[in-house]
Short mmCIF file of C-alpha atoms and ligand atoms in Angstrom, two decimals:
data_model
loop_
_atom_site.label_atom_id
_atom_site.label_comp_id
_atom_site.label_asym_id
_atom_site.label_seq_id
_atom_site.Cartn_x
_atom_site.Cartn_y
_atom_site.Cartn_z
CA MET N 1 -17.98 -54.45 -73.56
CA SER N 2 -16.70 -52.13 -76.27
CA SER N 3 -13.36 -54.00 -76.33
CA THR N 4 -11.49 -57.47 -76.33
CA SER N 5 -7.89 -58.18 -75.00
CA SER N 6 -5.75 -59.36 -78.01
CA GLN N 7 -1.75 -59.08 -78.31
CA ALA N 8 0.24 -58.47 -80.75
CA ILE N 9 4.06 -57.57 -82.39
CA VAL N 10 3.76 -53.42 -81.59
CA ALA N 11 6.38 -51.45 -83.74
CA THR N 12 7.73 -48.05 -82.40
CA ALA N 13 10.15 -45.47 -83.30
CA PRO N 14 13.51 -47.36 -84.44
CA ASP N 15 16.87 -45.71 -82.58
CA LEU N 16 18.64 -45.66 -85.22
CA GLU N 17 22.18 -45.89 -83.19
CA ASN N 18 21.39 -49.36 -82.51
CA TYR N 19 19.04 -50.81 -84.77
CA THR N 20 18.37 -54.13 -86.17
CA PRO N 21 15.89 -55.39 -88.12
CA GLY N 22 13.06 -55.57 -86.08
CA SER N 23 14.41 -54.24 -82.27
CA ASN N 24 11.62 -51.54 -82.42
CA TRP N 25 9.42 -54.25 -82.47
CA SER N 26 7.46 -56.13 -78.94
CA LEU N 27 5.24 -58.74 -78.15
CA GLN N 28 2.34 -56.38 -76.48
CA PRO N 29 -0.47 -56.91 -74.90
CA ILE N 30 -3.57 -54.87 -77.18
CA SER N 31 -7.33 -53.73 -76.57
CA ILE N 32 -9.38 -54.50 -79.85
CA PRO N 33 -12.77 -53.07 -80.49
CA SER N 34 -15.16 -55.87 -79.79
CA GLN N 35 -18.04 -57.11 -83.21
CA ASP N 36 -20.52 -54.51 -82.17
CA LYS N 37 -17.91 -51.19 -82.52
CA LEU N 38 -16.21 -52.72 -85.44
CA ALA N 39 -17.28 -50.24 -88.69
CA ASP N 40 -18.19 -50.71 -92.48
CA GLY N 41 -16.53 -53.91 -93.83
CA GLU N 42 -14.42 -54.62 -91.19
CA ILE N 43 -14.26 -58.45 -90.21
CA LEU N 44 -12.50 -59.28 -86.91
CA VAL N 45 -9.56 -62.58 -87.63
CA ASP N 46 -8.43 -64.75 -85.37
CA MET N 47 -4.41 -65.05 -86.87
CA LEU N 48 -3.07 -69.09 -86.97
CA ALA N 49 -0.05 -67.65 -88.80
CA THR N 50 1.71 -64.80 -90.37
CA GLY N 51 4.58 -64.00 -92.79
CA ILE N 52 7.40 -61.89 -92.16
CA CYS N 53 8.08 -59.68 -95.18
CA HIS N 54 10.48 -57.01 -96.23
CA THR N 55 7.79 -54.21 -96.64
CA ASP N 56 7.61 -55.24 -92.51
CA ILE N 57 11.37 -54.30 -92.08
CA LEU N 58 10.99 -51.33 -94.63
CA THR N 59 8.60 -49.91 -93.13
CA THR N 60 9.19 -50.03 -89.51
CA SER N 61 13.13 -48.37 -90.18
CA VAL N 62 11.95 -45.21 -91.19
CA PRO N 63 12.96 -43.47 -88.60
CA GLY N 64 10.40 -40.86 -86.75
CA GLY N 65 7.86 -42.36 -89.13
CA THR N 66 6.36 -40.98 -92.12
CA PRO N 67 3.53 -40.37 -92.97
CA GLY N 68 1.25 -42.96 -93.13
CA PHE N 69 3.28 -44.71 -90.82
CA PRO N 70 2.60 -43.44 -86.89
CA TYR N 71 3.93 -44.81 -84.49
CA PRO N 72 3.41 -47.17 -82.99
CA TYR N 73 1.48 -49.00 -85.16
CA VAL N 74 1.36 -53.08 -85.89
CA ALA N 75 2.24 -54.18 -89.38
CA GLY N 76 2.00 -57.52 -90.82
CA HIS N 77 0.38 -58.34 -94.80
CA GLU N 78 0.45 -61.72 -95.43
CA GLY N 79 -1.53 -63.61 -92.53
CA SER N 80 -4.26 -66.64 -92.61
CA GLY N 81 -6.70 -67.39 -89.87
CA TYR N 82 -10.32 -67.88 -88.90
CA VAL N 83 -13.06 -65.20 -88.76
CA ARG N 84 -13.69 -64.18 -85.27
CA ALA N 85 -16.87 -61.34 -86.27
CA ILE N 86 -18.64 -59.22 -88.96
CA GLY N 87 -18.80 -55.93 -88.98
CA PRO N 88 -21.94 -54.29 -90.36
CA GLY N 89 -21.85 -53.65 -94.39
CA VAL N 90 -19.13 -56.67 -95.20
CA LYS N 91 -20.33 -57.70 -98.72
CA LYS N 92 -18.25 -61.06 -99.11
CA ASP N 93 -19.88 -64.02 -98.64
CA ILE N 94 -17.95 -65.00 -95.30
CA LYS N 95 -19.62 -66.51 -92.28
CA VAL N 96 -18.07 -66.90 -88.45
CA GLY N 97 -15.70 -69.58 -88.46
CA ASP N 98 -14.15 -69.29 -92.45
CA PRO N 99 -10.81 -70.00 -93.07
CA VAL N 100 -9.34 -67.28 -94.96
CA LEU N 101 -5.73 -65.65 -96.42
CA LEU N 102 -5.10 -62.17 -96.19
CA SER N 103 -4.03 -59.74 -98.55
CA PHE N 104 -3.00 -56.66 -99.59
CA ASP N 105 -6.78 -53.85 -99.57
CA SER N 106 -8.21 -52.53 -103.46
CA CYS N 107 -11.13 -50.44 -103.46
CA GLY N 108 -12.81 -53.12 -106.12
CA ALA N 109 -13.87 -49.77 -108.13
CA CYS N 110 -11.46 -48.56 -109.68
CA GLY N 111 -10.47 -49.33 -113.59
CA SER N 112 -7.38 -51.52 -112.36
CA CYS N 113 -9.20 -52.97 -109.86
CA ALA N 114 -12.28 -53.63 -112.73
CA ALA N 115 -9.43 -54.65 -115.34
CA LYS N 116 -8.32 -57.35 -112.29
CA HIS N 117 -4.64 -55.68 -111.67
CA PRO N 118 -6.05 -54.76 -107.70
CA ALA N 119 -2.20 -53.83 -107.09
CA TYR N 120 -2.15 -50.89 -108.97
CA CYS N 121 -5.10 -49.21 -107.71
CA ALA N 122 -5.81 -46.27 -107.52
CA HIS N 123 -5.96 -45.92 -103.89
CA PHE N 124 -3.29 -48.64 -103.63
CA PHE N 125 -1.07 -46.37 -101.35
CA PRO N 126 -3.36 -44.61 -98.56
CA LEU N 127 -5.66 -48.31 -98.34
CA ASN N 128 -1.96 -50.59 -97.67
CA ILE N 129 0.94 -48.73 -97.08
CA ALA N 130 -1.32 -45.80 -94.32
CA ALA N 131 -1.92 -47.82 -90.77
CA THR N 132 -4.86 -46.11 -89.41
CA GLU N 133 -4.32 -45.00 -86.22
CA GLY N 134 -6.01 -45.91 -82.89
CA VAL N 135 -7.56 -49.24 -84.12
CA PHE N 136 -5.77 -50.50 -81.54
CA THR N 137 -5.03 -49.48 -77.72
CA ASN N 138 -2.43 -50.53 -75.48
CA GLU N 139 -2.40 -51.13 -71.74
CA ASP N 140 -1.18 -46.96 -70.84
CA GLY N 141 -4.61 -46.49 -73.59
CA GLU N 142 -2.22 -45.00 -75.86
CA GLY N 143 -3.90 -45.59 -79.39
CA VAL N 144 -1.99 -48.05 -82.01
CA ALA N 145 -3.10 -47.34 -85.36
CA GLY N 146 -3.85 -50.38 -87.80
CA LYS N 147 -5.03 -51.63 -90.11
CA PHE N 148 -1.51 -52.20 -91.98
CA PHE N 149 -2.27 -53.26 -95.95
CA GLY N 150 -5.94 -53.67 -94.63
CA GLN N 151 -4.75 -55.76 -92.38
CA SER N 152 -2.21 -55.68 -89.84
CA SER N 153 -0.97 -59.60 -89.16
CA PHE N 154 1.13 -59.01 -86.42
CA ALA N 155 -1.93 -58.85 -84.08
CA LYS N 156 -3.68 -62.30 -82.36
CA THR N 157 -6.51 -61.31 -82.82
CA SER N 158 -6.85 -58.21 -85.21
CA VAL N 159 -9.17 -55.60 -87.49
CA VAL N 160 -9.35 -57.07 -90.73
CA LYS N 161 -11.03 -54.63 -94.07
CA GLU N 162 -12.47 -56.69 -96.12
CA GLY N 163 -10.73 -55.29 -99.66
CA SER N 164 -7.93 -57.99 -97.73
CA VAL N 165 -10.31 -61.34 -96.92
CA LEU N 166 -9.55 -63.70 -99.63
CA ASN N 167 -12.12 -66.81 -98.20
CA VAL N 168 -10.77 -70.63 -98.39
CA ARG N 169 -13.51 -72.51 -97.36
CA ASP N 170 -14.72 -74.07 -100.04
CA LEU N 171 -10.69 -74.90 -100.89
CA GLY N 172 -10.99 -77.99 -98.35
CA VAL N 173 -7.68 -75.56 -96.88
CA GLY N 174 -7.10 -77.36 -93.67
CA ARG N 175 -5.73 -75.98 -90.56
CA GLU N 176 -1.44 -77.04 -91.15
CA GLU N 177 -1.94 -76.38 -95.18
CA LEU N 178 -3.74 -72.67 -94.06
CA LYS N 179 -0.46 -71.97 -91.73
CA LEU N 180 1.59 -72.61 -94.79
CA PHE N 181 -0.40 -70.99 -96.70
CA ALA N 182 0.08 -67.48 -95.17
CA PRO N 183 2.48 -65.77 -97.01
CA LEU N 184 1.15 -66.55 -100.18
CA GLY N 185 -1.11 -62.91 -100.30
CA CYS N 186 2.23 -61.00 -100.33
CA GLY N 187 5.69 -62.87 -100.51
CA ILE N 188 4.69 -66.05 -102.57
CA GLN N 189 2.27 -64.22 -104.93
CA THR N 190 4.87 -61.77 -106.03
CA GLY N 191 7.14 -63.79 -106.45
CA ALA N 192 5.54 -66.04 -108.89
CA GLY N 193 3.58 -63.64 -110.47
CA ALA N 194 6.50 -62.10 -111.59
CA VAL N 195 7.18 -64.57 -113.17
CA LEU N 196 3.74 -66.01 -114.85
CA ARG N 197 1.95 -63.17 -114.94
CA VAL N 198 4.54 -60.31 -115.89
CA ALA N 199 7.69 -61.54 -117.28
CA LYS N 200 5.81 -64.57 -119.13
CA PRO N 201 9.56 -66.47 -119.69
CA VAL N 202 9.25 -69.41 -122.41
CA LYS N 203 10.91 -72.93 -122.78
CA GLU N 204 13.92 -71.04 -124.16
CA ASP N 205 14.56 -67.87 -121.84
CA ARG N 206 17.65 -67.90 -119.78
CA VAL N 207 15.90 -66.68 -116.47
CA MET N 208 18.16 -65.53 -114.07
CA VAL N 209 16.38 -63.82 -110.15
CA LEU N 210 18.55 -62.15 -108.38
CA GLY N 211 18.52 -62.73 -104.24
CA LEU N 212 16.43 -65.95 -103.35
CA GLY N 213 14.45 -65.31 -100.11
CA GLY N 214 11.72 -66.38 -100.48
CA VAL N 215 9.93 -63.80 -103.46
CA GLY N 216 13.28 -65.01 -105.14
CA LEU N 217 13.00 -69.02 -105.17
CA SER N 218 8.78 -68.15 -105.51
CA ALA N 219 9.83 -66.92 -108.93
CA LEU N 220 12.49 -69.35 -109.62
CA MET N 221 9.42 -72.32 -108.89
CA ALA N 222 7.40 -70.69 -111.37
CA ALA N 223 10.25 -69.98 -113.94
CA LYS N 224 10.52 -73.74 -113.77
CA MET N 225 6.98 -74.69 -113.67
CA LEU N 226 6.84 -72.56 -117.42
CA GLY N 227 9.91 -74.86 -117.98
CA CYS N 228 12.47 -73.16 -118.69
CA GLU N 229 15.81 -74.64 -120.16
CA GLN N 230 17.95 -72.16 -117.68
CA ILE N 231 17.38 -70.85 -114.73
CA ILE N 232 19.64 -68.57 -113.03
CA GLY N 233 19.95 -68.11 -109.18
CA VAL N 234 21.95 -65.20 -107.88
CA ASP N 235 22.73 -64.38 -103.85
CA LYS N 236 25.74 -64.54 -101.61
CA VAL N 237 24.47 -66.71 -98.99
CA LYS N 238 25.63 -70.15 -100.51
CA SER N 239 22.65 -71.57 -98.50
CA ARG N 240 19.96 -70.31 -100.83
CA ILE N 241 21.41 -70.97 -103.61
CA GLU N 242 21.79 -74.97 -102.57
CA LEU N 243 18.17 -74.44 -102.03
CA ALA N 244 17.81 -72.74 -105.25
CA LYS N 245 19.58 -75.95 -107.08
CA THR N 246 16.77 -78.25 -105.23
CA LEU N 247 14.26 -76.51 -105.90
CA GLY N 248 14.76 -76.00 -109.93
CA ALA N 249 17.69 -74.06 -110.84
CA THR N 250 20.18 -75.17 -113.07
CA HIS N 251 22.96 -73.20 -112.51
CA GLY N 252 23.46 -71.21 -108.93
CA LEU N 253 25.83 -68.18 -108.65
CA ASP N 254 27.24 -66.53 -105.49
CA THR N 255 28.25 -63.37 -105.45
CA THR N 256 30.22 -63.10 -103.02
CA GLY N 257 33.99 -61.31 -104.22
CA LEU N 258 33.20 -60.94 -107.18
CA ASP N 259 33.77 -57.52 -108.49
CA ASP N 260 32.86 -58.03 -112.29
CA LEU N 261 28.98 -58.81 -111.84
CA THR N 262 28.06 -57.61 -115.55
CA THR N 263 30.70 -60.06 -117.02
CA SER N 264 29.43 -62.82 -113.85
CA PHE N 265 26.17 -62.16 -115.12
CA LYS N 266 26.86 -63.04 -118.99
CA GLU N 267 29.22 -65.87 -118.30
CA VAL N 268 26.97 -67.88 -116.49
CA ALA N 269 24.02 -67.74 -118.88
CA GLY N 270 25.57 -68.76 -122.04
CA GLY N 271 27.55 -65.78 -122.39
CA GLN N 272 25.17 -64.08 -124.03
CA GLY N 273 23.01 -63.01 -120.51
CA PRO N 274 20.12 -64.04 -119.44
CA THR N 275 16.92 -63.33 -121.57
CA VAL N 276 14.58 -62.85 -118.51
CA ILE N 277 16.42 -60.96 -114.88
CA ILE N 278 13.77 -60.56 -112.15
CA ASP N 279 15.43 -58.75 -109.07
CA THR N 280 14.02 -58.74 -105.51
CA THR N 281 17.36 -57.33 -103.66
CA GLY N 282 16.27 -53.23 -104.79
CA HIS N 283 20.24 -53.50 -104.24
CA VAL N 284 20.99 -50.50 -107.46
CA PRO N 285 24.80 -52.05 -107.84
CA VAL N 286 23.26 -55.40 -108.11
CA ILE N 287 20.16 -53.86 -110.65
CA LYS N 288 22.69 -51.88 -112.61
CA ALA N 289 25.64 -54.40 -113.49
CA ALA N 290 22.11 -57.38 -114.63
CA TYR N 291 20.55 -54.35 -116.12
CA ASN N 292 23.81 -54.20 -118.15
CA SER N 293 23.85 -58.01 -118.95
CA LEU N 294 20.68 -58.25 -120.48
CA ALA N 295 20.66 -60.34 -123.59
CA SER N 296 19.33 -58.69 -126.67
CA ARG N 297 15.14 -58.35 -125.76
CA GLY N 298 16.06 -59.10 -122.36
CA THR N 299 12.37 -58.74 -120.32
CA PHE N 300 14.17 -57.00 -116.56
CA VAL N 301 11.54 -57.37 -113.68
CA PHE N 302 12.14 -55.03 -110.58
CA VAL N 303 10.19 -57.03 -108.02
CA GLY N 304 13.30 -55.55 -104.84
CA ALA N 305 11.70 -52.66 -103.15
CA SER N 306 13.59 -49.74 -101.47
CA LEU N 307 12.16 -46.34 -99.74
CA SER N 308 15.54 -44.46 -100.11
CA PRO N 309 15.55 -41.75 -103.00
CA ASP N 310 18.69 -43.16 -103.94
CA PHE N 311 16.44 -45.68 -105.62
CA VAL N 312 16.90 -44.00 -109.12
CA LEU N 313 18.70 -46.32 -112.24
CA ASP N 314 20.15 -44.17 -114.90
CA ILE N 315 20.34 -45.78 -118.17
CA GLY N 316 21.81 -45.14 -121.48
CA ILE N 317 18.70 -44.56 -124.09
CA THR N 318 20.21 -45.64 -127.22
CA GLN N 319 22.03 -48.52 -125.98
CA HIS N 320 18.53 -49.12 -124.31
CA MET N 321 16.86 -49.04 -127.82
CA MET N 322 19.00 -50.56 -129.68
CA ASN N 323 18.77 -53.74 -127.39
CA GLY N 324 15.27 -53.58 -127.90
CA THR N 325 15.01 -54.04 -124.23
CA ARG N 326 11.51 -54.52 -121.85
CA LEU N 327 11.82 -52.59 -118.57
CA LEU N 328 8.54 -54.16 -115.87
CA GLY N 329 7.51 -52.90 -112.92
CA CYS N 330 5.59 -55.06 -110.75
CA SER N 331 3.58 -54.56 -107.83
CA GLU N 332 2.48 -57.60 -106.13
CA GLY N 333 2.98 -60.31 -108.84
CA ASP N 334 0.24 -58.06 -110.50
CA SER N 335 -2.26 -60.38 -108.86
CA PHE N 336 -6.04 -60.93 -109.24
CA PRO N 337 -5.74 -62.87 -105.47
CA GLU N 338 -8.74 -63.93 -106.04
CA GLU N 339 -8.14 -66.00 -108.47
CA PHE N 340 -4.21 -66.37 -108.46
CA ILE N 341 -3.93 -67.49 -105.29
CA PRO N 342 -6.53 -70.49 -105.60
CA GLN N 343 -4.06 -71.34 -109.21
CA LEU N 344 -0.92 -71.15 -106.31
CA ILE N 345 -2.87 -73.42 -103.80
CA LYS N 346 -3.21 -75.78 -106.44
CA TYR N 347 0.51 -75.50 -107.63
CA TYR N 348 1.59 -76.30 -104.35
CA ARG N 349 -0.95 -79.17 -104.11
CA GLU N 350 0.73 -80.95 -107.28
CA GLY N 351 4.00 -80.53 -106.26
CA ASN N 352 4.82 -77.43 -108.32
CA LEU N 353 5.06 -74.54 -105.29
CA GLN N 354 7.02 -76.09 -102.90
CA LEU N 355 6.21 -73.99 -99.91
CA ASP N 356 7.26 -76.51 -97.48
CA LYS N 357 10.79 -76.65 -98.73
CA ILE N 358 10.83 -72.61 -97.97
CA SER N 359 8.93 -71.38 -95.13
CA LYS N 360 10.06 -72.08 -91.42
CA PHE N 361 7.70 -71.70 -88.57
CA TYR N 362 8.10 -69.56 -85.64
CA GLN N 363 6.58 -69.39 -81.96
CA VAL N 364 5.74 -65.55 -82.31
CA ARG N 365 8.03 -64.54 -79.52
CA CYS N 366 10.94 -65.21 -80.90
CA ILE N 367 10.22 -63.68 -83.98
CA PRO N 368 13.10 -61.02 -83.90
CA GLU N 369 15.38 -64.14 -83.85
CA SER N 370 13.60 -64.99 -86.58
CA LEU N 371 14.85 -62.26 -88.99
CA THR N 372 18.41 -64.04 -89.14
CA TRP N 373 17.19 -67.21 -90.76
CA ASN N 374 17.88 -66.78 -94.70
CA GLY N 375 14.16 -67.64 -96.24
CA MET N 376 10.42 -67.58 -95.54
CA ARG N 377 9.90 -66.90 -92.59
CA GLN N 378 6.09 -66.86 -90.69
CA ALA N 379 5.69 -66.47 -87.36
CA ASN N 380 2.42 -68.76 -85.41
CA VAL N 381 0.39 -66.53 -83.14
ZN1 ZN G 1 4.98 -58.30 -98.12
ZN1 ZN G 2 -8.64 -50.03 -106.74
#
């Protein structure tokens, strides 16, 4: 037998006339290769849960596909599950039945990987953003691309690359925790890492988090862990701001109806402006207004992404220089998943990273509707 039956959320080319996020996703029966057909370094994982990240929506909204996104394909890049089968040449200590978390893939050999900064792997794009053609087969016998971020976690059973697998067998992770930990491999580590590994604020900092989805709320909880005295949560959805206040935000700012964001950002941060800004919105007007509100010697961290060619910030160099501003890019929270994810699990168990408060579970058939919920979304697959 050369294939096994599975199911997956398959993305097809979006119809931009009637497009809403997820409207080009559908749950379909698919075939996956059986164990004896696995290639070097491939593992079959029975998924327990998957997070839905902004990147899944962003990449499947590209009309007509772009190089690296051959429709139809299976997205999903933060999953958890159990190992079903192991292909040839797998070097990691992994056994059938092990509980695993899935994160981004990296080559393990380039300078960034060797320095424990795999999010900046020299091969990040081809290993992650490109999906591999023909990993799955649909009912019509047509190839469906997979191994998105090395995993395509939107499949009931998926073909996963060894580089994306983090074995949590020795961390005593039970089934309920494993479900909850699915988004650690992207959204949570991105937000928490932006603070803990990139901005590294101190107690006196005035930290402002723009956008209070799963990434922003994780950043906010990380700032609380560091004892930052002023933590400002900014969003245009009231319920998110209320939630942020229960997780450590000392101030909330609802941007609805505000026409001078720079002044509002300064005012909410004691008139001087924030000293650290974490942007998870990827929305240029908000980024620009926030950049101009930054206090002297402030730090701005770019976390939110966009595929738009207009995703450009023009900066007055003299103002930038005289203010001593630090502008920092941040991908995947600069995480070294093998060390950072176990650390995040420890923070959760200590009650400092309240994943249960920012998660909501959906059956996989309800995923398109779940995209309207204002928080971290996960699906049982
Ligand atoms: Zn992501
Ligand atoms: Zn590398």
